[in-house]
Short mmCIF file of C-alpha atoms in Angstrom, two decimals:
data_model
loop_
_atom_site.label_atom_id
_atom_site.label_comp_id
_atom_site.label_asym_id
_atom_site.label_seq_id
_atom_site.Cartn_x
_atom_site.Cartn_y
_atom_site.Cartn_z
CA MET A 1 22.90 30.53 22.16
CA TYR A 2 21.98 34.03 20.99
CA PHE A 3 18.49 35.06 19.89
CA CYS A 4 17.60 37.87 17.53
CA THR A 5 14.08 38.91 16.55
CA PHE A 6 12.61 41.24 14.01
CA PRO A 7 9.33 43.14 14.38
CA ASN A 8 6.11 41.48 13.26
CA ASP A 9 4.30 42.63 10.15
CA PHE A 10 0.52 42.26 9.93
CA THR A 11 0.75 40.49 6.56
CA MET A 12 3.64 38.27 7.49
CA VAL A 13 4.12 35.49 10.04
CA ARG A 14 7.39 34.88 11.81
CA SER A 15 9.16 31.56 11.37
CA THR A 16 12.40 30.64 13.12
CA PHE A 17 15.28 29.49 10.96
CA LEU A 18 18.51 28.20 12.46
CA LEU A 19 21.62 29.98 11.18
CA ILE A 20 25.26 29.45 12.04
CA VAL A 21 26.95 32.68 13.04
CA PHE A 22 30.69 32.89 13.42
CA SER A 23 31.85 35.35 16.01
CA VAL A 24 35.10 37.00 15.06
CA VAL A 25 35.29 38.84 18.33
CA LEU A 26 34.79 35.80 20.53
CA GLY A 27 36.85 33.55 18.31
CA PHE A 28 34.42 30.58 18.22
CA SER A 29 31.24 29.62 16.44
CA VAL A 30 27.84 30.01 18.07
CA GLN A 31 24.33 29.16 16.93
CA ALA A 32 21.92 32.03 16.64
CA GLN A 33 18.20 31.48 16.24
CA VAL A 34 17.04 34.31 14.03
CA GLN A 35 13.41 35.19 13.43
CA VAL A 36 12.81 35.78 9.73
CA GLU A 37 9.59 36.61 7.96
CA TRP A 38 7.50 34.21 5.91
CA PRO A 39 4.62 35.28 3.69
CA ALA A 40 1.12 34.78 5.08
CA ALA A 41 -1.03 31.97 3.75
CA PRO A 42 -2.65 32.65 0.37
CA THR A 43 -6.30 33.73 0.46
CA VAL A 44 -8.43 31.16 -1.36
CA ASN A 45 -12.22 31.21 -1.19
CA TYR A 46 -13.10 27.53 -1.53
CA PRO A 47 -16.77 26.80 -2.30
CA SER A 48 -18.96 24.80 0.06
CA LYS A 49 -19.12 22.07 -2.58
CA GLY A 50 -15.88 20.74 -4.04
CA ASP A 51 -15.31 19.51 -7.57
CA LYS A 52 -13.02 16.47 -7.14
CA SER A 53 -13.91 12.88 -7.99
CA HIS A 54 -12.23 10.85 -5.24
CA LYS A 55 -13.53 7.95 -3.18
CA LEU A 56 -11.62 9.41 -0.21
CA ASP A 57 -11.75 12.68 1.70
CA TYR A 58 -9.25 15.24 0.42
CA VAL A 59 -7.23 18.09 1.90
CA MET A 60 -6.18 21.31 0.16
CA VAL A 61 -2.97 22.90 1.48
CA ASP A 62 -2.23 26.41 0.28
CA VAL A 63 1.11 27.92 1.27
CA ALA A 64 3.40 30.66 -0.03
CA ASP A 65 6.83 29.83 -1.44
CA TRP A 66 6.42 26.08 -0.87
CA GLU A 67 9.27 25.05 -3.17
CA GLU A 68 11.62 27.40 -1.37
CA TYR A 69 10.58 26.10 2.03
CA ILE A 70 11.10 22.38 1.26
CA GLN A 71 14.64 23.07 0.03
CA GLY A 72 15.64 24.07 3.57
CA ASN A 73 17.68 21.88 5.91
CA LYS A 74 16.19 19.80 8.72
CA PHE A 75 16.22 22.65 11.22
CA GLN A 76 14.60 25.08 8.83
CA THR A 77 11.82 22.71 7.75
CA ASN A 78 11.04 21.96 11.39
CA GLN A 79 9.82 25.52 11.76
CA GLU A 80 6.15 26.26 11.30
CA ILE A 81 5.02 28.47 8.44
CA PRO A 82 1.47 29.70 7.76
CA ALA A 83 -0.87 27.81 5.45
CA LEU A 84 -4.55 27.56 4.58
CA ILE A 85 -5.96 24.07 5.27
CA THR A 86 -9.26 23.12 3.63
CA TYR A 87 -10.93 19.75 4.20
CA TYR A 88 -13.51 18.13 1.92
CA THR A 89 -15.31 14.82 2.29
CA LYS A 90 -15.37 12.30 -0.55
CA ASP A 91 -18.83 13.67 -1.32
CA ASN A 92 -17.30 17.15 -1.90
CA GLU A 93 -18.73 18.65 1.29
CA LYS A 94 -16.46 21.32 2.75
CA ILE A 95 -15.92 20.64 6.46
CA PHE A 96 -13.54 23.48 7.32
CA SER A 97 -11.16 25.99 5.76
CA THR A 98 -8.84 27.81 8.14
CA THR A 99 -5.30 29.05 8.59
CA ALA A 100 -2.81 26.85 10.41
CA GLY A 101 0.88 26.33 10.98
CA ILE A 102 2.62 23.61 8.99
CA ARG A 103 6.08 22.07 8.95
CA LEU A 104 7.70 19.02 7.42
CA SER A 105 7.38 15.84 9.47
CA GLY A 106 9.65 12.82 9.74
CA ILE A 107 13.40 12.56 9.36
CA PHE A 108 14.55 10.65 6.28
CA ILE A 109 11.20 10.96 4.52
CA ARG A 110 11.54 14.74 4.26
CA LYS A 111 14.35 14.13 1.75
CA LEU A 112 11.99 12.29 -0.60
CA PRO A 113 9.80 13.98 -3.25
CA GLN A 114 6.48 13.37 -1.48
CA LYS A 115 6.45 15.28 1.79
CA SER A 116 4.89 14.53 5.17
CA ILE A 117 3.30 17.63 6.67
CA ALA A 118 2.50 18.32 10.32
CA VAL A 119 -0.49 20.65 10.74
CA GLU A 120 -1.14 22.69 13.87
CA PHE A 121 -4.29 24.74 14.43
CA SER A 122 -3.53 27.67 16.71
CA THR A 123 -5.82 30.61 17.35
CA ARG A 124 -2.95 32.54 18.93
CA GLU A 125 -0.10 31.90 16.46
CA PHE A 126 -1.99 31.49 13.19
CA GLN A 127 -5.49 32.84 13.91
CA SER A 128 -6.94 29.38 13.22
CA GLU A 129 -10.64 28.80 13.63
CA LYS A 130 -11.64 26.02 16.01
CA VAL A 131 -12.06 22.77 14.07
CA PHE A 132 -14.71 20.20 15.00
CA TYR A 133 -15.00 17.02 12.96
CA ASN A 134 -14.75 13.30 13.68
CA ILE A 135 -11.77 12.79 11.38
CA PHE A 136 -10.57 9.55 12.97
CA PRO A 137 -13.14 6.73 12.65
CA THR A 138 -11.84 4.82 15.70
CA ARG A 139 -12.06 7.85 18.00
CA ASP A 140 -14.95 9.47 19.82
CA TYR A 141 -13.60 13.02 20.01
CA ASP A 142 -14.24 15.65 17.33
CA ARG A 143 -12.14 18.62 18.47
CA ILE A 144 -9.18 18.67 16.08
CA ARG A 145 -6.12 20.63 17.18
CA GLY A 146 -3.72 19.20 14.62
CA PHE A 147 -2.72 16.16 12.58
CA VAL A 148 0.00 14.82 10.30
CA LEU A 149 -0.44 14.29 6.57
CA ARG A 150 1.92 11.35 6.37
CA ALA A 151 3.53 10.64 2.99
CA HIS A 152 4.54 7.27 1.60
CA GLY A 153 8.26 6.63 1.48
CA ASN A 154 10.48 3.58 1.81
CA PRO A 155 8.72 0.55 3.41
CA MET A 156 5.47 2.45 3.94
CA GLY A 157 5.47 3.28 0.24
CA LEU A 158 5.08 -0.37 -0.69
CA THR A 159 1.43 -0.63 0.38
CA PHE A 160 0.46 2.95 1.44
CA PHE A 161 -1.18 1.73 4.67
CA LYS A 162 1.13 -0.70 6.50
CA ASP A 163 1.97 1.45 9.52
CA ALA A 164 -1.63 2.62 9.85
CA MET A 165 -2.91 -0.95 9.78
CA MET A 166 -0.49 -2.00 12.54
CA ASN A 167 -1.59 0.93 14.68
CA GLU A 168 -5.28 0.22 14.25
CA SER A 169 -4.74 -3.49 14.96
CA VAL A 170 -3.97 -2.77 18.62
CA ASP A 171 -7.20 -0.84 19.22
CA GLU A 172 -9.62 -3.57 20.24
CA PHE A 173 -7.46 -5.65 22.57
CA THR A 174 -5.16 -3.11 24.25
CA ASP A 175 -5.44 0.39 25.69
CA LEU A 176 -2.30 1.63 23.94
CA GLU A 177 -2.25 5.22 22.74
CA TYR A 178 -1.79 4.38 19.06
CA SER A 179 -1.92 6.81 16.15
CA GLY A 180 -5.38 6.92 14.54
CA TYR A 181 -5.72 7.05 10.77
CA ARG A 182 -7.76 8.16 7.81
CA PRO A 183 -6.52 7.87 4.21
CA VAL A 184 -6.90 11.11 2.27
CA VAL A 185 -5.83 12.72 -0.99
CA VAL A 186 -3.73 15.87 -0.68
CA TYR A 187 -3.33 18.89 -2.96
CA ILE A 188 -0.64 21.52 -2.38
CA ASN A 189 -1.39 24.86 -4.02
CA GLY A 190 -3.89 23.06 -6.25
CA GLN A 191 -1.37 20.40 -7.37
CA TYR A 192 -2.28 16.74 -6.82
CA GLN A 193 0.03 15.05 -4.30
CA GLY A 194 -1.64 11.68 -4.08
CA LEU A 195 -2.44 9.46 -1.12
CA HIS A 196 -1.45 10.47 2.38
CA ASN A 197 -2.29 8.97 5.75
CA LEU A 198 -3.95 11.60 7.91
CA ARG A 199 -2.69 10.63 11.37
CA GLU A 200 -3.01 11.72 14.96
CA LYS A 201 -0.02 13.62 16.33
CA LYS A 202 1.75 12.15 19.35
CA ASP A 203 1.65 15.26 21.52
CA LYS A 204 -0.22 16.87 24.41
CA ASP A 205 -3.16 17.89 22.23
CA PHE A 206 -3.59 14.27 21.13
CA LEU A 207 -3.57 13.08 24.76
CA LYS A 208 -5.91 15.91 25.83
CA SER A 209 -8.47 14.76 23.27
CA LEU A 210 -8.01 11.07 24.03
CA HIS A 211 -8.22 11.25 27.82
CA ASP A 212 -10.13 14.51 28.40
CA LEU A 213 -7.24 16.03 30.34
CA SER A 214 -5.91 19.58 30.46
CA GLY A 215 -2.51 20.30 28.98
CA SER A 216 -1.10 21.24 32.38
CA ASP A 217 -1.92 17.73 33.62
CA ILE A 218 0.10 15.99 30.88
CA GLU A 219 3.83 15.40 30.60
CA VAL A 220 5.29 14.04 27.34
CA PHE A 221 8.88 12.90 26.98
CA ASP A 222 10.68 12.04 23.73
CA VAL A 223 12.94 9.23 25.00
CA ASP A 224 15.24 8.88 22.00
CA GLY A 225 15.53 12.62 21.57
CA GLY A 226 14.33 15.04 18.97
CA VAL A 227 15.11 18.48 17.64
CA ASN A 228 13.56 20.17 20.66
CA ALA A 229 13.84 17.32 23.20
CA LYS A 230 14.65 18.28 26.75
CA PRO A 231 16.07 16.00 29.46
CA ASN A 232 13.72 14.61 32.10
CA ALA A 233 15.17 14.16 35.58
CA ASP A 234 12.56 11.64 36.73
CA TRP A 235 13.10 9.50 33.66
CA GLU A 236 16.87 9.58 34.04
CA GLU A 237 16.53 8.63 37.71
CA MET A 238 14.42 5.62 36.71
CA ILE A 239 16.93 4.48 34.09
CA ALA A 240 19.78 4.88 36.57
CA TYR A 241 17.81 2.82 39.10
CA ALA A 242 17.30 0.03 36.56
CA ASN A 243 21.02 0.06 35.76
CA THR A 244 22.16 -0.13 39.37
CA ASN A 245 19.58 -2.36 41.08
CA ASP A 246 18.57 -6.00 40.74
CA LEU A 247 14.99 -5.83 39.47
CA SER A 248 14.51 -9.54 40.10
CA LYS A 249 14.09 -8.59 43.76
CA LYS A 250 10.61 -7.59 44.86
CA VAL A 251 11.64 -4.33 46.53
CA HIS A 252 13.22 -3.02 43.33
CA TYR A 253 10.44 -4.34 41.09
CA ASP A 254 7.90 -2.61 43.32
CA TRP A 255 9.88 0.63 43.01
CA MET A 256 9.66 0.42 39.22
CA SER A 257 5.97 -0.55 39.35
CA GLU A 258 5.23 2.67 41.21
CA ARG A 259 6.57 4.65 38.25
CA ILE A 260 5.61 2.52 35.22
CA GLU A 261 2.21 1.25 34.14
CA ILE A 262 3.40 -2.33 33.82
CA ASP A 263 0.48 -3.62 31.74
CA ASN A 264 0.88 -0.78 29.26
CA PHE A 265 4.66 -1.35 29.11
CA ILE A 266 4.12 -5.06 28.36
CA ASP A 267 1.51 -4.48 25.64
CA TYR A 268 3.69 -1.83 24.03
CA HIS A 269 6.68 -4.18 23.80
CA ILE A 270 4.64 -7.15 22.66
CA CYS A 271 3.03 -5.23 19.79
CA HIS A 272 6.35 -3.92 18.45
CA MET A 273 7.91 -7.35 18.89
CA TYR A 274 5.12 -9.23 17.14
CA TYR A 275 5.37 -7.01 14.07
CA SER A 276 9.16 -7.38 14.11
CA ASN A 277 9.64 -3.63 14.06
CA THR A 278 13.44 -3.63 13.85
CA ASP A 279 13.73 0.17 13.72
CA TRP A 280 12.60 0.08 17.34
CA PRO A 281 13.42 0.48 20.25
CA LYS A 282 16.47 2.49 19.23
CA ALA A 283 14.18 5.09 17.66
CA ASN A 284 10.63 6.40 17.84
CA VAL A 285 10.00 6.07 21.58
CA LYS A 286 7.71 8.52 23.36
CA VAL A 287 6.26 8.24 26.84
CA TRP A 288 3.77 10.31 28.77
CA ARG A 289 2.17 10.46 32.19
CA PRO A 290 -0.75 12.30 33.75
CA LYS A 291 0.01 14.63 36.63
CA GLY A 292 1.02 12.47 39.59
CA GLY A 293 0.71 9.32 37.49
CA LYS A 294 2.86 6.61 35.97
CA TRP A 295 4.72 6.54 32.66
CA ARG A 296 2.88 5.11 29.66
CA TRP A 297 4.28 4.33 26.20
CA MET A 298 2.77 5.63 22.96
CA PHE A 299 2.57 3.17 20.07
CA PHE A 300 3.51 4.61 16.66
CA ASP A 301 5.88 4.46 13.68
CA CYS A 302 6.04 0.78 12.75
CA ASP A 303 7.31 1.31 9.21
CA ARG A 304 10.05 -1.30 9.64
CA GLY A 305 7.56 -3.93 10.75
CA PHE A 306 6.17 -6.71 8.55
CA MET A 307 9.62 -7.32 7.03
CA ASN A 308 11.63 -9.91 8.98
CA VAL A 309 9.16 -12.69 9.69
CA ASN A 310 11.54 -14.96 11.62
CA PHE A 311 13.37 -12.25 13.58
CA ASP A 312 13.52 -13.08 17.30
CA MET A 313 12.55 -9.75 18.83
CA ILE A 314 12.33 -11.19 22.35
CA GLU A 315 15.95 -12.31 22.32
CA HIS A 316 16.95 -9.12 20.52
CA ASN A 317 15.52 -6.98 23.33
CA VAL A 318 16.44 -9.00 26.41
CA GLY A 319 19.33 -11.20 25.25
CA LYS A 320 21.70 -11.25 22.30
CA ASP A 321 21.58 -8.65 19.53
CA GLN A 322 20.03 -10.59 16.65
CA TRP A 323 21.69 -8.49 13.97
CA ALA A 324 25.06 -9.37 15.49
CA ALA A 325 23.96 -13.02 15.63
CA ARG A 326 23.11 -12.95 11.93
CA ARG A 327 26.48 -11.41 11.16
CA ASN A 328 28.13 -13.95 13.46
CA ASP A 329 30.06 -11.30 15.35
CA GLU A 330 30.21 -9.87 18.86
CA LYS A 331 29.91 -6.20 17.96
CA VAL A 332 28.15 -4.33 20.76
CA ASP A 333 25.26 -2.05 19.80
CA GLU A 334 25.34 0.58 22.53
CA ARG A 335 22.16 2.24 21.29
CA LEU A 336 20.29 -1.06 21.55
CA ASN A 337 21.65 -1.71 25.04
CA LYS A 338 20.69 1.77 26.19
CA SER A 339 17.18 1.55 24.76
CA THR A 340 16.44 -1.85 26.34
CA VAL A 341 17.60 -1.18 29.90
CA LEU A 342 14.09 -1.36 31.35
CA ILE A 343 12.84 -4.47 29.55
CA ARG A 344 16.08 -6.37 30.21
CA GLY A 345 15.99 -5.50 33.89
CA LEU A 346 12.31 -6.22 34.36
CA MET A 347 12.49 -9.54 32.52
CA THR A 348 14.76 -10.88 35.27
CA ASN A 349 11.80 -10.63 37.64
CA GLU A 350 9.71 -13.81 37.72
CA GLU A 351 6.43 -11.99 38.29
CA PHE A 352 7.02 -9.68 35.34
CA ALA A 353 8.26 -12.46 33.04
CA ALA A 354 5.21 -14.62 33.77
CA LYS A 355 2.89 -11.66 33.18
CA PHE A 356 4.68 -10.87 29.89
CA VAL A 357 4.45 -14.43 28.54
CA ARG A 358 0.82 -14.90 29.52
CA ARG A 359 -0.13 -11.61 27.95
CA TYR A 360 1.76 -12.44 24.74
CA GLN A 361 -0.06 -15.77 24.65
CA ASP A 362 -3.41 -14.00 25.06
CA LEU A 363 -2.69 -11.51 22.27
CA LEU A 364 -1.57 -14.28 19.93
CA ASN A 365 -4.97 -15.87 20.55
CA THR A 366 -6.92 -12.65 19.91
CA ALA A 367 -5.36 -9.52 18.42
CA PHE A 368 -2.79 -11.31 16.28
CA THR A 369 -4.75 -14.18 14.80
CA PRO A 370 -4.16 -14.52 11.04
CA ALA A 371 -7.89 -14.29 10.33
CA ARG A 372 -8.26 -10.99 12.16
CA LEU A 373 -5.13 -9.35 10.76
CA SER A 374 -5.80 -10.48 7.18
CA ALA A 375 -9.26 -8.94 7.44
CA LEU A 376 -7.72 -5.65 8.62
CA VAL A 377 -5.28 -5.69 5.70
CA GLU A 378 -8.14 -6.24 3.27
CA THR A 379 -10.14 -3.40 4.82
CA CYS A 380 -7.21 -0.98 4.58
CA ALA A 381 -6.47 -1.99 0.98
CA ASP A 382 -10.10 -1.67 -0.08
CA ARG A 383 -10.33 1.87 1.37
CA ILE A 384 -7.65 3.21 -0.93
CA ARG A 385 -7.86 0.85 -3.90
CA PRO A 386 -9.76 3.31 -6.16
CA GLU A 387 -7.00 5.92 -5.71
CA VAL A 388 -3.90 3.71 -5.88
CA ASN A 389 -3.40 3.64 -9.64
CA HIS A 390 -3.69 7.44 -9.86
CA HIS A 391 -1.15 7.81 -7.04
CA ILE A 392 1.29 5.37 -8.63
CA THR A 393 0.97 7.01 -12.05
CA TYR A 394 1.70 10.44 -10.61
CA TRP A 395 4.71 9.51 -8.46
CA LYS A 396 6.46 6.67 -10.29
CA ASP A 397 8.62 9.01 -12.40
CA ILE A 398 9.21 11.64 -9.72
CA LYS A 399 12.35 10.50 -7.91
CA ASN A 400 15.53 11.93 -6.44
CA GLU A 401 18.85 10.58 -5.16
CA HIS A 402 17.21 9.40 -1.92
CA THR A 403 14.46 7.32 -3.57
CA TYR A 404 15.07 3.60 -3.30
CA GLN A 405 11.69 1.96 -2.75
CA TYR A 406 8.53 2.80 -4.64
CA VAL A 407 5.65 1.04 -6.37
CA LYS A 408 5.67 1.09 -10.15
CA THR A 409 2.45 -0.79 -11.00
CA ILE A 410 -0.85 -1.84 -9.45
CA ASP A 411 0.26 -5.48 -9.78
CA GLU A 412 3.31 -4.71 -7.68
CA TRP A 413 1.08 -3.08 -5.06
CA ASN A 414 -1.09 -6.20 -4.90
CA HIS A 415 2.05 -8.33 -4.64
CA ASN A 416 3.23 -6.28 -1.67
CA ILE A 417 -0.10 -6.77 0.07
CA ALA A 418 0.20 -10.50 -0.53
CA GLY A 419 3.56 -10.28 1.23
CA MET A 420 1.85 -8.78 4.29
CA ASN A 421 -0.57 -11.70 4.35
CA THR A 422 2.31 -14.18 4.10
CA PHE A 423 3.90 -12.52 7.15
CA ILE A 424 0.57 -12.74 9.00
CA LYS A 425 0.31 -16.48 8.34
CA GLN A 426 3.92 -17.29 9.23
CA ARG A 427 4.74 -14.94 12.10
CA PRO A 428 2.72 -16.69 14.89
CA GLY A 429 4.67 -19.94 14.44
CA TYR A 430 7.97 -18.15 14.86
CA VAL A 431 6.76 -16.19 17.89
CA TRP A 432 5.48 -19.30 19.68
CA LYS A 433 8.91 -20.85 19.13
CA HIS A 434 10.72 -17.73 20.35
CA LEU A 435 8.66 -17.75 23.54
CA GLU A 436 9.32 -21.45 24.08
CA ASP A 437 13.06 -21.09 23.42
CA LYS A 438 13.37 -18.20 25.86
CA PHE A 439 11.14 -19.38 28.70
CA GLN A 440 10.99 -23.21 28.34
CA LEU A 441 7.21 -23.55 28.70
CA GLY A 442 6.65 -27.21 27.79
CA GLY A 443 5.32 -26.62 24.30
CA HIS A 444 1.94 -25.25 23.21
CA ALA A 445 -1.22 -26.83 21.91
CA PRO A 446 -4.80 -25.77 21.19
CA ALA A 447 -7.50 -26.03 23.84
CA THR A 448 -11.15 -25.01 23.94
CA ILE A 449 -13.17 -23.47 26.74
CA HIS A 450 -16.97 -23.41 26.73
CA ILE A 451 -19.82 -21.40 28.24
CA ALA A 452 -22.96 -23.48 28.57
CA ASN A 453 -25.26 -20.45 28.46
CA PRO A 454 -23.52 -17.24 27.24
CA GLU A 455 -26.65 -15.22 27.94
CA GLY A 456 -25.92 -15.79 31.63
CA GLY A 457 -22.33 -14.56 31.80
CA TYR A 458 -18.82 -14.48 30.43
CA ILE A 459 -15.34 -15.74 31.36
CA MET A 460 -12.00 -13.99 31.76
CA VAL A 461 -9.25 -16.32 30.53
CA ASN A 462 -6.14 -14.62 31.86
CA SER A 463 -6.57 -11.14 30.33
CA MET A 464 -9.09 -12.15 27.64
CA LYS A 465 -12.84 -11.70 27.88
CA ILE A 466 -14.71 -14.67 26.38
CA ASP A 467 -18.46 -14.20 25.88
CA GLN A 468 -19.25 -16.70 23.14
CA ALA A 469 -20.31 -20.34 23.54
CA SER A 470 -16.80 -21.66 22.86
CA PHE A 471 -13.33 -20.28 22.33
CA THR A 472 -10.22 -22.09 21.08
CA GLY A 473 -6.71 -20.81 21.60
CA ASP A 474 -3.15 -22.09 21.93
CA TYR A 475 -1.70 -22.43 25.43
CA PHE A 476 1.65 -23.38 26.90
CA ARG A 477 1.65 -26.56 28.96
CA ASP A 478 3.68 -25.20 31.89
CA LEU A 479 1.98 -21.80 32.14
CA PRO A 480 -0.94 -21.56 34.59
CA ILE A 481 -4.28 -20.36 33.22
CA ASP A 482 -6.56 -18.13 35.29
CA LEU A 483 -10.31 -18.51 34.79
CA ILE A 484 -12.88 -16.17 36.33
CA ALA A 485 -16.59 -16.56 35.62
CA TYR A 486 -18.66 -13.34 35.72
CA PRO A 487 -22.46 -13.62 35.75
CA LYS A 488 -24.63 -11.06 34.01
CA GLU A 489 -27.50 -9.26 35.69
CA GLY A 490 -30.16 -11.73 36.77
CA TYR A 491 -27.75 -14.67 36.81
CA GLU A 492 -25.22 -16.21 39.17
CA PHE A 493 -22.32 -18.56 38.64
CA SER A 494 -23.37 -22.18 39.16
CA HIS A 495 -20.37 -24.45 38.59
CA TRP A 496 -17.61 -25.65 36.29
CA GLU A 497 -17.91 -28.79 34.21
CA GLY A 498 -14.69 -30.70 33.57
CA ILE A 499 -12.86 -29.58 36.71
CA SER A 500 -13.63 -30.16 40.39
CA GLU A 501 -13.00 -26.61 41.58
CA LYS A 502 -16.12 -24.87 42.95
CA SER A 503 -15.05 -21.24 43.00
CA ALA A 504 -15.88 -18.85 40.17
CA SER A 505 -12.17 -17.94 40.17
CA VAL A 506 -9.78 -20.83 39.54
CA GLN A 507 -6.29 -21.49 38.23
CA ILE A 508 -5.76 -24.57 36.08
CA ASN A 509 -3.12 -25.94 33.70
CA ARG A 510 -3.23 -26.48 29.98
CA ASP A 511 -3.83 -30.24 30.25
CA GLN A 512 -6.96 -29.66 32.35
CA LEU A 513 -8.21 -27.14 29.80
CA THR A 514 -7.52 -29.59 26.95
CA GLN A 515 -9.79 -32.18 28.60
CA GLY A 516 -12.65 -29.70 28.39
CA VAL A 517 -13.86 -26.99 30.77
CA THR A 518 -17.31 -25.39 30.71
CA ALA A 519 -18.68 -22.52 32.78
CA VAL A 520 -22.32 -22.81 33.78
CA PHE A 521 -24.51 -19.92 34.96
CA LYS A 522 -28.04 -20.09 36.35
CA ALA A 523 -30.86 -17.61 36.61
CA ILE A 524 -31.43 -16.13 40.04
CA GLU A 525 -34.72 -17.28 41.43
CA LYS A 526 -37.06 -14.43 42.31
#
C-alpha cells in the first residue's frame, strides 16, 4: 500500500480518502491512501439561549460540503471531516459549542436518507474544546470524548428506541458494558433531521470513562472485523485452543477461564439470546480487556432483536442452525460456526452449562420480567412521544432505493410499540421451553422465598440479591438453588424456617423452596 500526503493548510483539515491507483509500470493494481483537503468547519456563533421548541435536547451539526461528503463510498465516509457541534438542552440552554471530527457510522444505514454520525472531540486533530456534561442519564461520568448520533433505519426505524431500550435493560442486573442513550433532535447546517439516539461509542474513550482507566491500559478488539480491524494474536490463540481441545475437561476449561471473564461472557450471550437478536453473533462483536486482564464482551447493536419471538437462540448457538432448520435443509453456515466456537465448546463443560442455565433462570426472574420490560418500553416511548409526529412527517416522503421499512403514521408507531409488548409477554414462555428442551431440567414452576425481617438482612438466591419481605420466581425442579443469608450491621443470621439446614449458606432444590423457606435475622445483643 502506498501513501501520499499533501501539505496542511491552516484553513483546511486533512481527510483521508481511499483511491484505487493502477500502476502501469508494475502491471497490477494497488491501493493508495491519499490525503486530500476538506474545508474547515463553518464558523457559527450560537447564542447562549436557543430558540427551538423541543421536549428533548438538540444538537446542531455544522459542516462544509455535507451533500458532497455523504455521496462518497464506504471508505470515504469512514474518514473524519471537521464540523462544529453545538449542544442545547430542551430548555434552550447551550451546553457546549466546539469543533470536532465527524464521519458516517454504521454499514447499511449509511445508504439510507437519514444518516448516523460518529462524533469525535480531539484537541490535537480538530482543536476541540474539552467537553464536560452528564449526557447519559445512566452514567456517572461527565467527560465526553465522543458519541454517535444514531439514525433510525430498518428495524430500529419502527419505534425509534428499540435498540436503546434493550441496551438500558441490562443496566441494573448485569455489569455488561452496554451503550448508553439519550434521545435528541439533530439539525445539520440548520436543517431539521429529526430524532436520533445519542449513544456511547464502543471504543477506548468509552471504556476509559466507564472504568477510570488510561488508554494505554485498555485493549479493544473488533472480533468480526471492521474497516480498520487488525488481527489479535492472543485472541486467535484462544480460538485455536477452543477448536483443538475438549473444553469439557477441567484442565482446558480452566485454561479458558484464565483468559475469559466467564460471568461476563454468560451474561452477554444470555442478553442477546433473550432478545432473539438474529443478526448476532455473526456480526457486531467487540471485546476488550484491561492490561493483564481477561477478555470482556461489549453489549450493543440489537436492532434485529424483538422480531422472532419463538426463535431458539440457545440451539442456534450451540446446536443446529435454526435458520437451516426452518428451511428444512442441511446447509452449513460457516460464519455462524466460526462465531460460536467459544460458546459451543464451553457448553460441553458441566460446570459452565450449569452456571449458564442458573444465570439465565435468575435473569428471567429479574431483568426480563414482562412487568419490568414493559415499563422500560413505556418510559422510552414517553420520552420521545412529543417529537415523533414531527419526525414522521419530515421523513415519510424522503426515501431512496434502499428504504424498505419506515413509519408512515403515529398510529403505526403505536402499533409497533404494541408489538414490542407482545414479544415481552410471549418470549419468556418460549425461553423456558428452550432451556428445558436443551438441558432436561424437570420442568419449572413458581416458588416464593421470604425474609421474616428485611431490616435485618438480605438473601442471595443464586446470583440474585433479594432484600424485600418475599420474592416469587420460576425455578427448574432439577437445578440446585443456592441460598446465602447476609445480615446487616447490628444483626446476625438466626435460622431458616421451612428447612432443617442451620448454616447461613445452603443449597436446596426447587421442591423444598416450593414448600416455603424463610430467612430469619436477629439483632445482636449489646
